[in-house]
Amino acid sequence: MIDLCTLGTGGSMPMPDRALSSLYVRVNGRLLLVDCGEGTQTGVRRAGWGFVNVDAILITHFHADHCGGLPGFLLSIAKTPRTEPIHLYGPVGLRQVVSGLCVVCPPMPYPMILHELHGGETFSAIGLTITCFSLNHGVPCLGYRFELPRAAAFDPEKARALKVPLPLWRLLQQGEAVDVDGRRVEPSQVTGEPRRGLSFLFATDTRPVPALVEQGRDVDMMILEGMYGDEAKRPQALKNRHMLFEEAAGMARNAGARALTLTHFSPSLEEPEAYLPNAQAVFPDTVCASDGLCMTLRYQGR
Amino acid sequence: MIDLCTLGTGGSMPMPDRALSSLYVRVNGRLLLVDCGEGTQTGVRRAGWGFVNVDAILITHFHADHCGGLPGFLLSIAKTPRTEPIHLYGPVGLRQVVSGLCVVCPPMPYPMILHELHGGETFSAIGLTITCFSLNHGVPCLGYRFELPRAAAFDPEKARALKVPLPLWRLLQQGEAVDVDGRRVEPSQVTGEPRRGLSFLFATDTRPVPALVEQGRDVDMMILEGMYGDEAKRPQALKNRHMLFEEAAGMARNAGARALTLTHFSPSLEEPEAYLPNAQAVFPDTVCASDGLCMTLRYQGR
């Protein structure tokens, strides 16, 4: 399963009860952060997920509300016993931004490995396969699709048919081949059909683009910006290259996503829920995130 | 009068209800900020004092908990109609730090004028005369003393004795000389004794040093760090060059300050008030600040 926590759900400027956009992702106890606006380290403390197990930090783009919290977040990790490397991913320019922001940081007790992305790359972190893709925000801005594969189920009938003794089942279940009376039995011989894994997509700060629909195809959840609530803000959405609630919902509907969570609300949206019907009219399974909202994606079926 | 608001009262790392150290100062509607840890812009929103009237930002030193919020704070000012210059003061290195942190900022709509200080300089902002002095924290770190002068009171008896007609009193009260039957009367001729102004001192991140006592002489308020609450933390205080509650109180007592406010609490201090008696035993007029605490220094007497 995958745990998600929207540490901050604000865009542009933080509000007293809405920190800047950032998402914490947990798989098997390991952590990954998407975006790190000012206030992220406080959000981590509120969530209680800790800092020590962060293996990767993904930045969507280099506007301050998406990366201004990096020095504090990295320093909070530095106060844990962590010494293993941390991988940072972001658009081209990542080196310059990290180098600039870390002017106030002493040398860290862990190596930082920086990966500058152009969009289109696929990489792995905390067990997730991650694909990045380009958005439309005026500056280089990336969306990320995350996939957690699921192993095919062990099929006892197949194991019995191959006369595998019971004590060897556990090895096959763990993915190891075994020898049975001189025959080699591979795990793939005793498993059923491939099973659907889990997937989600995170994208903020963009106009609607075909990549959102392509990358969001069939995902368990899309997490998209809900910068502006209604039609009245369309001029700002066009000018600042953001989405309206209904536009984000349209992306989720067209992608065939299973659920949509809106985040990254404009400071002008005092109550995002008031505009939720505008999204639900297009895509019913929509919710508005709030700071500290935790959601779990679980495998469906056996 | 001078309004003070401790926007954040945490040291080192922010806690959910304790942002990093920062003080907002207001005189006649103009604003000055001392230190700008991550979360400062959120504290400003909570306080409701706004961003547009900030004329000066003073940084004590370049540890991230004292300046990591600069990009966000400067960007929040940039979203107001402000175009007048903002003066930034801090130790040598200020240019490099501002340049690094502002890697995530677009060009600002107001000029930023940077002043690198060595300690010992005196300058003016928002009507305050400010003196900076060196502390003992391992890296260059400045304390600041603030003084608001008070004009001497207008003395009607002196004006009458000099036969100044009533309609001219207002000009003299406003500091202008007047002509009376060919004689020139200066404002100083119709005022009484000089009156005590207001003063306060802000210093965190230091071991006790004589400069605190010298600069804190007779001030209306010292705002000092209360990084550690009791004797058990003396080894950390010595190692990290911070003060215990009782050490800060000793500085206030030796300076003859009129009041002491403790701030910049270690994350290990869950309830600073629990340690307040350790300070009050040395200097009774001590309080612990909390985020958003507003205090007003008022002229005493007529």
Short mmCIF file of N, CA and C in Angstrom, two decimals, chain A residues 115-213:
data_model
loop_
_atom_site.label_atom_id
_atom_site.label_comp_id
_atom_site.label_asym_id
_atom_site.label_seq_id
_atom_site.Cartn_x
_atom_site.Cartn_y
_atom_site.Cartn_z
N HIS A 115 19.62 15.07 -9.50
CA HIS A 115 19.26 14.58 -10.83
C HIS A 115 18.44 15.65 -11.53
N GLU A 116 18.99 16.23 -12.58
CA GLU A 116 18.24 17.24 -13.35
C GLU A 116 17.47 16.53 -14.46
N LEU A 117 16.19 16.80 -14.53
CA LEU A 117 15.29 16.09 -15.44
C LEU A 117 14.78 17.00 -16.55
N HIS A 118 14.56 16.42 -17.71
CA HIS A 118 14.01 17.19 -18.83
C HIS A 118 12.53 16.89 -19.05
N GLY A 119 12.05 15.85 -18.39
CA GLY A 119 10.69 15.37 -18.66
C GLY A 119 10.78 14.15 -19.55
N GLY A 120 10.10 13.07 -19.17
CA GLY A 120 10.16 11.84 -19.96
C GLY A 120 11.00 10.77 -19.29
N GLU A 121 11.84 11.14 -18.33
CA GLU A 121 12.67 10.14 -17.65
C GLU A 121 11.84 9.27 -16.70
N THR A 122 12.33 8.06 -16.49
CA THR A 122 11.74 7.16 -15.50
C THR A 122 12.84 6.75 -14.52
N PHE A 123 12.52 6.75 -13.25
CA PHE A 123 13.51 6.36 -12.22
C PHE A 123 12.77 5.71 -11.07
N SER A 124 13.52 5.19 -10.11
CA SER A 124 12.92 4.47 -8.99
C SER A 124 13.31 5.09 -7.66
N ALA A 125 12.39 5.06 -6.72
CA ALA A 125 12.68 5.47 -5.35
C ALA A 125 11.64 4.85 -4.43
N ILE A 126 12.05 4.46 -3.26
CA ILE A 126 11.23 3.81 -2.22
C ILE A 126 10.30 2.75 -2.81
N GLY A 127 10.76 2.02 -3.79
CA GLY A 127 9.96 0.94 -4.37
C GLY A 127 9.00 1.39 -5.45
N LEU A 128 8.94 2.68 -5.69
CA LEU A 128 8.05 3.22 -6.72
C LEU A 128 8.80 3.43 -8.02
N THR A 129 8.11 3.17 -9.12
CA THR A 129 8.63 3.55 -10.43
C THR A 129 8.01 4.89 -10.78
N ILE A 130 8.86 5.85 -11.06
CA ILE A 130 8.40 7.23 -11.20
C ILE A 130 8.70 7.74 -12.61
N THR A 131 7.70 8.30 -13.24
CA THR A 131 7.89 8.90 -14.57
C THR A 131 7.58 10.38 -14.47
N CYS A 132 8.47 11.19 -15.01
CA CYS A 132 8.21 12.62 -14.98
C CYS A 132 7.80 13.10 -16.36
N PHE A 133 7.01 14.16 -16.41
CA PHE A 133 6.54 14.68 -17.69
C PHE A 133 6.36 16.19 -17.57
N SER A 134 6.46 16.85 -18.73
CA SER A 134 6.45 18.31 -18.75
C SER A 134 5.04 18.88 -18.69
N LEU A 135 4.91 19.96 -17.95
CA LEU A 135 3.64 20.67 -17.82
C LEU A 135 3.74 22.02 -18.52
N ASN A 136 2.70 22.82 -18.40
CA ASN A 136 2.65 24.12 -19.08
C ASN A 136 2.44 25.22 -18.04
N HIS A 137 3.56 25.78 -17.54
CA HIS A 137 3.47 26.78 -16.46
C HIS A 137 4.36 28.00 -16.72
N GLY A 138 4.92 28.10 -17.91
CA GLY A 138 5.74 29.28 -18.19
C GLY A 138 7.20 29.08 -17.83
N VAL A 139 7.46 28.32 -16.77
CA VAL A 139 8.83 27.90 -16.44
C VAL A 139 8.84 26.38 -16.49
N PRO A 140 10.03 25.77 -16.64
CA PRO A 140 10.05 24.30 -16.67
C PRO A 140 9.38 23.75 -15.42
N CYS A 141 8.39 22.90 -15.62
CA CYS A 141 7.60 22.38 -14.51
C CYS A 141 7.24 20.93 -14.83
N LEU A 142 7.45 20.06 -13.86
CA LEU A 142 7.25 18.63 -14.08
C LEU A 142 6.07 18.10 -13.27
N GLY A 143 5.35 17.16 -13.87
CA GLY A 143 4.41 16.33 -13.14
C GLY A 143 5.07 14.97 -12.94
N TYR A 144 4.58 14.20 -11.97
CA TYR A 144 5.17 12.89 -11.69
C TYR A 144 4.07 11.83 -11.60
N ARG A 145 4.32 10.69 -12.25
CA ARG A 145 3.43 9.54 -12.11
C ARG A 145 4.19 8.48 -11.32
N PHE A 146 3.52 7.88 -10.34
CA PHE A 146 4.14 6.91 -9.44
C PHE A 146 3.43 5.57 -9.59
N GLU A 147 4.21 4.51 -9.69
CA GLU A 147 3.62 3.17 -9.78
C GLU A 147 4.27 2.22 -8.79
N LEU A 148 3.44 1.49 -8.09
CA LEU A 148 3.94 0.46 -7.19
C LEU A 148 3.48 -0.88 -7.75
N PRO A 149 4.40 -1.68 -8.29
CA PRO A 149 3.97 -2.95 -8.88
C PRO A 149 3.52 -3.91 -7.78
N ARG A 150 2.71 -4.88 -8.17
CA ARG A 150 2.27 -5.90 -7.21
C ARG A 150 2.66 -7.26 -7.76
N ALA A 151 3.28 -8.06 -6.92
CA ALA A 151 3.70 -9.40 -7.35
C ALA A 151 2.46 -10.25 -7.64
N ALA A 152 2.58 -11.14 -8.60
CA ALA A 152 1.48 -12.07 -8.87
C ALA A 152 1.31 -12.99 -7.66
N ALA A 153 0.07 -13.44 -7.42
CA ALA A 153 -0.21 -14.26 -6.24
C ALA A 153 0.35 -15.68 -6.41
N PHE A 154 0.79 -16.25 -5.31
CA PHE A 154 1.23 -17.64 -5.27
C PHE A 154 -0.01 -18.53 -5.44
N ASP A 155 0.13 -19.55 -6.29
CA ASP A 155 -1.02 -20.41 -6.57
C ASP A 155 -0.74 -21.81 -6.02
N PRO A 156 -1.32 -22.17 -4.88
CA PRO A 156 -1.02 -23.47 -4.24
C PRO A 156 -1.32 -24.65 -5.17
N GLU A 157 -2.35 -24.50 -6.01
CA GLU A 157 -2.69 -25.61 -6.91
C GLU A 157 -1.54 -25.92 -7.86
N LYS A 158 -0.91 -24.86 -8.38
CA LYS A 158 0.22 -25.07 -9.29
C LYS A 158 1.39 -25.71 -8.56
N ALA A 159 1.60 -25.29 -7.31
CA ALA A 159 2.72 -25.85 -6.53
C ALA A 159 2.48 -27.33 -6.27
N ARG A 160 1.20 -27.67 -5.95
CA ARG A 160 0.88 -29.08 -5.69
C ARG A 160 1.05 -29.90 -6.96
N ALA A 161 0.60 -29.34 -8.09
CA ALA A 161 0.68 -30.05 -9.36
C ALA A 161 2.14 -30.35 -9.71
N LEU A 162 3.05 -29.43 -9.33
CA LEU A 162 4.47 -29.63 -9.62
C LEU A 162 5.16 -30.43 -8.51
N LYS A 163 4.35 -30.88 -7.55
CA LYS A 163 4.84 -31.70 -6.44
C LYS A 163 5.94 -31.01 -5.63
N VAL A 164 5.79 -29.71 -5.45
CA VAL A 164 6.75 -28.98 -4.61
C VAL A 164 6.40 -29.25 -3.15
N PRO A 165 7.34 -29.75 -2.36
CA PRO A 165 7.05 -30.02 -0.94
C PRO A 165 6.72 -28.71 -0.21
N LEU A 166 5.79 -28.83 0.75
CA LEU A 166 5.31 -27.66 1.48
C LEU A 166 6.43 -26.78 2.04
N PRO A 167 7.50 -27.35 2.63
CA PRO A 167 8.54 -26.49 3.23
C PRO A 167 9.24 -25.58 2.21
N LEU A 168 9.13 -25.90 0.91
CA LEU A 168 9.80 -25.06 -0.10
C LEU A 168 8.92 -23.93 -0.62
N TRP A 169 7.61 -23.97 -0.26
CA TRP A 169 6.68 -22.95 -0.77
C TRP A 169 7.14 -21.54 -0.40
N ARG A 170 7.60 -21.42 0.84
CA ARG A 170 7.96 -20.09 1.30
C ARG A 170 9.05 -19.47 0.42
N LEU A 171 10.02 -20.30 0.00
CA LEU A 171 11.09 -19.78 -0.85
C LEU A 171 10.53 -19.28 -2.18
N LEU A 172 9.63 -20.08 -2.77
CA LEU A 172 9.01 -19.66 -4.03
C LEU A 172 8.20 -18.37 -3.85
N GLN A 173 7.49 -18.30 -2.69
CA GLN A 173 6.70 -17.09 -2.42
C GLN A 173 7.60 -15.86 -2.30
N GLN A 174 8.83 -16.11 -1.84
CA GLN A 174 9.77 -15.01 -1.69
C GLN A 174 10.52 -14.71 -2.99
N GLY A 175 10.16 -15.45 -4.07
CA GLY A 175 10.76 -15.15 -5.36
C GLY A 175 12.00 -15.97 -5.68
N GLU A 176 12.27 -16.99 -4.88
CA GLU A 176 13.47 -17.81 -5.17
C GLU A 176 13.08 -19.10 -5.88
N ALA A 177 13.94 -19.54 -6.82
CA ALA A 177 13.73 -20.83 -7.47
C ALA A 177 14.14 -21.95 -6.50
N VAL A 178 13.54 -23.11 -6.64
CA VAL A 178 13.89 -24.24 -5.76
C VAL A 178 14.16 -25.49 -6.61
N ASP A 179 14.87 -26.43 -6.03
CA ASP A 179 15.11 -27.71 -6.70
C ASP A 179 14.21 -28.77 -6.07
N VAL A 180 13.48 -29.51 -6.92
CA VAL A 180 12.57 -30.55 -6.45
C VAL A 180 12.94 -31.84 -7.20
N ASP A 181 13.56 -32.79 -6.49
CA ASP A 181 13.95 -34.06 -7.11
C ASP A 181 14.73 -33.83 -8.40
N GLY A 182 15.68 -32.89 -8.35
CA GLY A 182 16.50 -32.65 -9.53
C GLY A 182 15.89 -31.71 -10.56
N ARG A 183 14.58 -31.36 -10.36
CA ARG A 183 13.95 -30.39 -11.26
C ARG A 183 14.07 -29.01 -10.65
N ARG A 184 14.23 -27.98 -11.52
CA ARG A 184 14.25 -26.61 -11.02
C ARG A 184 12.85 -26.01 -11.23
N VAL A 185 12.29 -25.48 -10.15
CA VAL A 185 10.97 -24.83 -10.24
C VAL A 185 11.14 -23.32 -10.00
N GLU A 186 10.71 -22.54 -11.00
CA GLU A 186 10.81 -21.08 -10.90
C GLU A 186 9.56 -20.51 -10.24
N PRO A 187 9.69 -19.38 -9.55
CA PRO A 187 8.50 -18.75 -8.95
C PRO A 187 7.39 -18.51 -9.97
N SER A 188 7.79 -18.15 -11.19
CA SER A 188 6.76 -17.83 -12.19
C SER A 188 5.90 -19.05 -12.53
N GLN A 189 6.40 -20.27 -12.21
CA GLN A 189 5.62 -21.47 -12.51
C GLN A 189 4.51 -21.71 -11.48
N VAL A 190 4.60 -21.02 -10.36
CA VAL A 190 3.63 -21.29 -9.29
C VAL A 190 2.84 -20.03 -8.93
N THR A 191 2.80 -19.07 -9.84
CA THR A 191 2.01 -17.86 -9.57
C THR A 191 0.90 -17.73 -10.59
N GLY A 192 -0.12 -16.95 -10.21
CA GLY A 192 -1.27 -16.75 -11.07
C GLY A 192 -1.06 -15.58 -12.02
N GLU A 193 -2.15 -15.00 -12.46
CA GLU A 193 -2.12 -13.87 -13.37
C GLU A 193 -1.45 -12.66 -12.71
N PRO A 194 -0.82 -11.78 -13.50
CA PRO A 194 -0.27 -10.53 -12.94
C PRO A 194 -1.40 -9.78 -12.23
N ARG A 195 -1.04 -9.10 -11.13
CA ARG A 195 -2.06 -8.35 -10.40
C ARG A 195 -1.83 -6.85 -10.55
N ARG A 196 -2.92 -6.13 -10.55
CA ARG A 196 -2.85 -4.67 -10.69
C ARG A 196 -2.12 -4.09 -9.48
N GLY A 197 -1.15 -3.23 -9.75
CA GLY A 197 -0.47 -2.56 -8.66
C GLY A 197 -1.22 -1.30 -8.27
N LEU A 198 -0.49 -0.33 -7.75
CA LEU A 198 -1.09 0.94 -7.37
C LEU A 198 -0.39 2.05 -8.14
N SER A 199 -1.11 3.10 -8.39
CA SER A 199 -0.48 4.22 -9.09
C SER A 199 -1.18 5.52 -8.72
N PHE A 200 -0.41 6.58 -8.74
CA PHE A 200 -1.00 7.91 -8.58
C PHE A 200 -0.17 8.92 -9.33
N LEU A 201 -0.73 10.09 -9.49
CA LEU A 201 -0.07 11.15 -10.25
C LEU A 201 -0.15 12.44 -9.45
N PHE A 202 0.92 13.21 -9.50
CA PHE A 202 0.94 14.51 -8.81
C PHE A 202 1.32 15.57 -9.81
N ALA A 203 0.47 16.57 -9.96
CA ALA A 203 0.79 17.67 -10.87
C ALA A 203 0.09 18.94 -10.41
N THR A 204 0.87 19.98 -10.24
CA THR A 204 0.29 21.29 -9.92
C THR A 204 0.92 22.31 -10.87
N ASP A 205 0.41 23.51 -10.85
CA ASP A 205 1.02 24.61 -11.59
C ASP A 205 1.11 24.33 -13.08
N THR A 206 -0.02 24.22 -13.67
CA THR A 206 -0.08 23.96 -15.12
C THR A 206 -1.47 24.29 -15.67
N ARG A 207 -1.51 24.61 -16.94
CA ARG A 207 -2.77 24.58 -17.65
C ARG A 207 -3.05 23.11 -17.98
N PRO A 208 -4.29 22.79 -18.35
CA PRO A 208 -4.57 21.40 -18.75
C PRO A 208 -3.71 21.04 -19.96
N VAL A 209 -3.08 19.88 -19.93
CA VAL A 209 -2.25 19.43 -21.06
C VAL A 209 -2.53 17.95 -21.30
N PRO A 210 -2.36 17.49 -22.56
CA PRO A 210 -2.63 16.07 -22.87
C PRO A 210 -1.81 15.12 -22.00
N ALA A 211 -0.59 15.53 -21.59
CA ALA A 211 0.24 14.62 -20.79
C ALA A 211 -0.44 14.22 -19.49
N LEU A 212 -1.26 15.11 -18.95
CA LEU A 212 -1.96 14.77 -17.70
C LEU A 212 -2.91 13.60 -17.93
N VAL A 213 -3.60 13.62 -19.07
CA VAL A 213 -4.53 12.54 -19.38
C VAL A 213 -3.78 11.25 -19.69
#
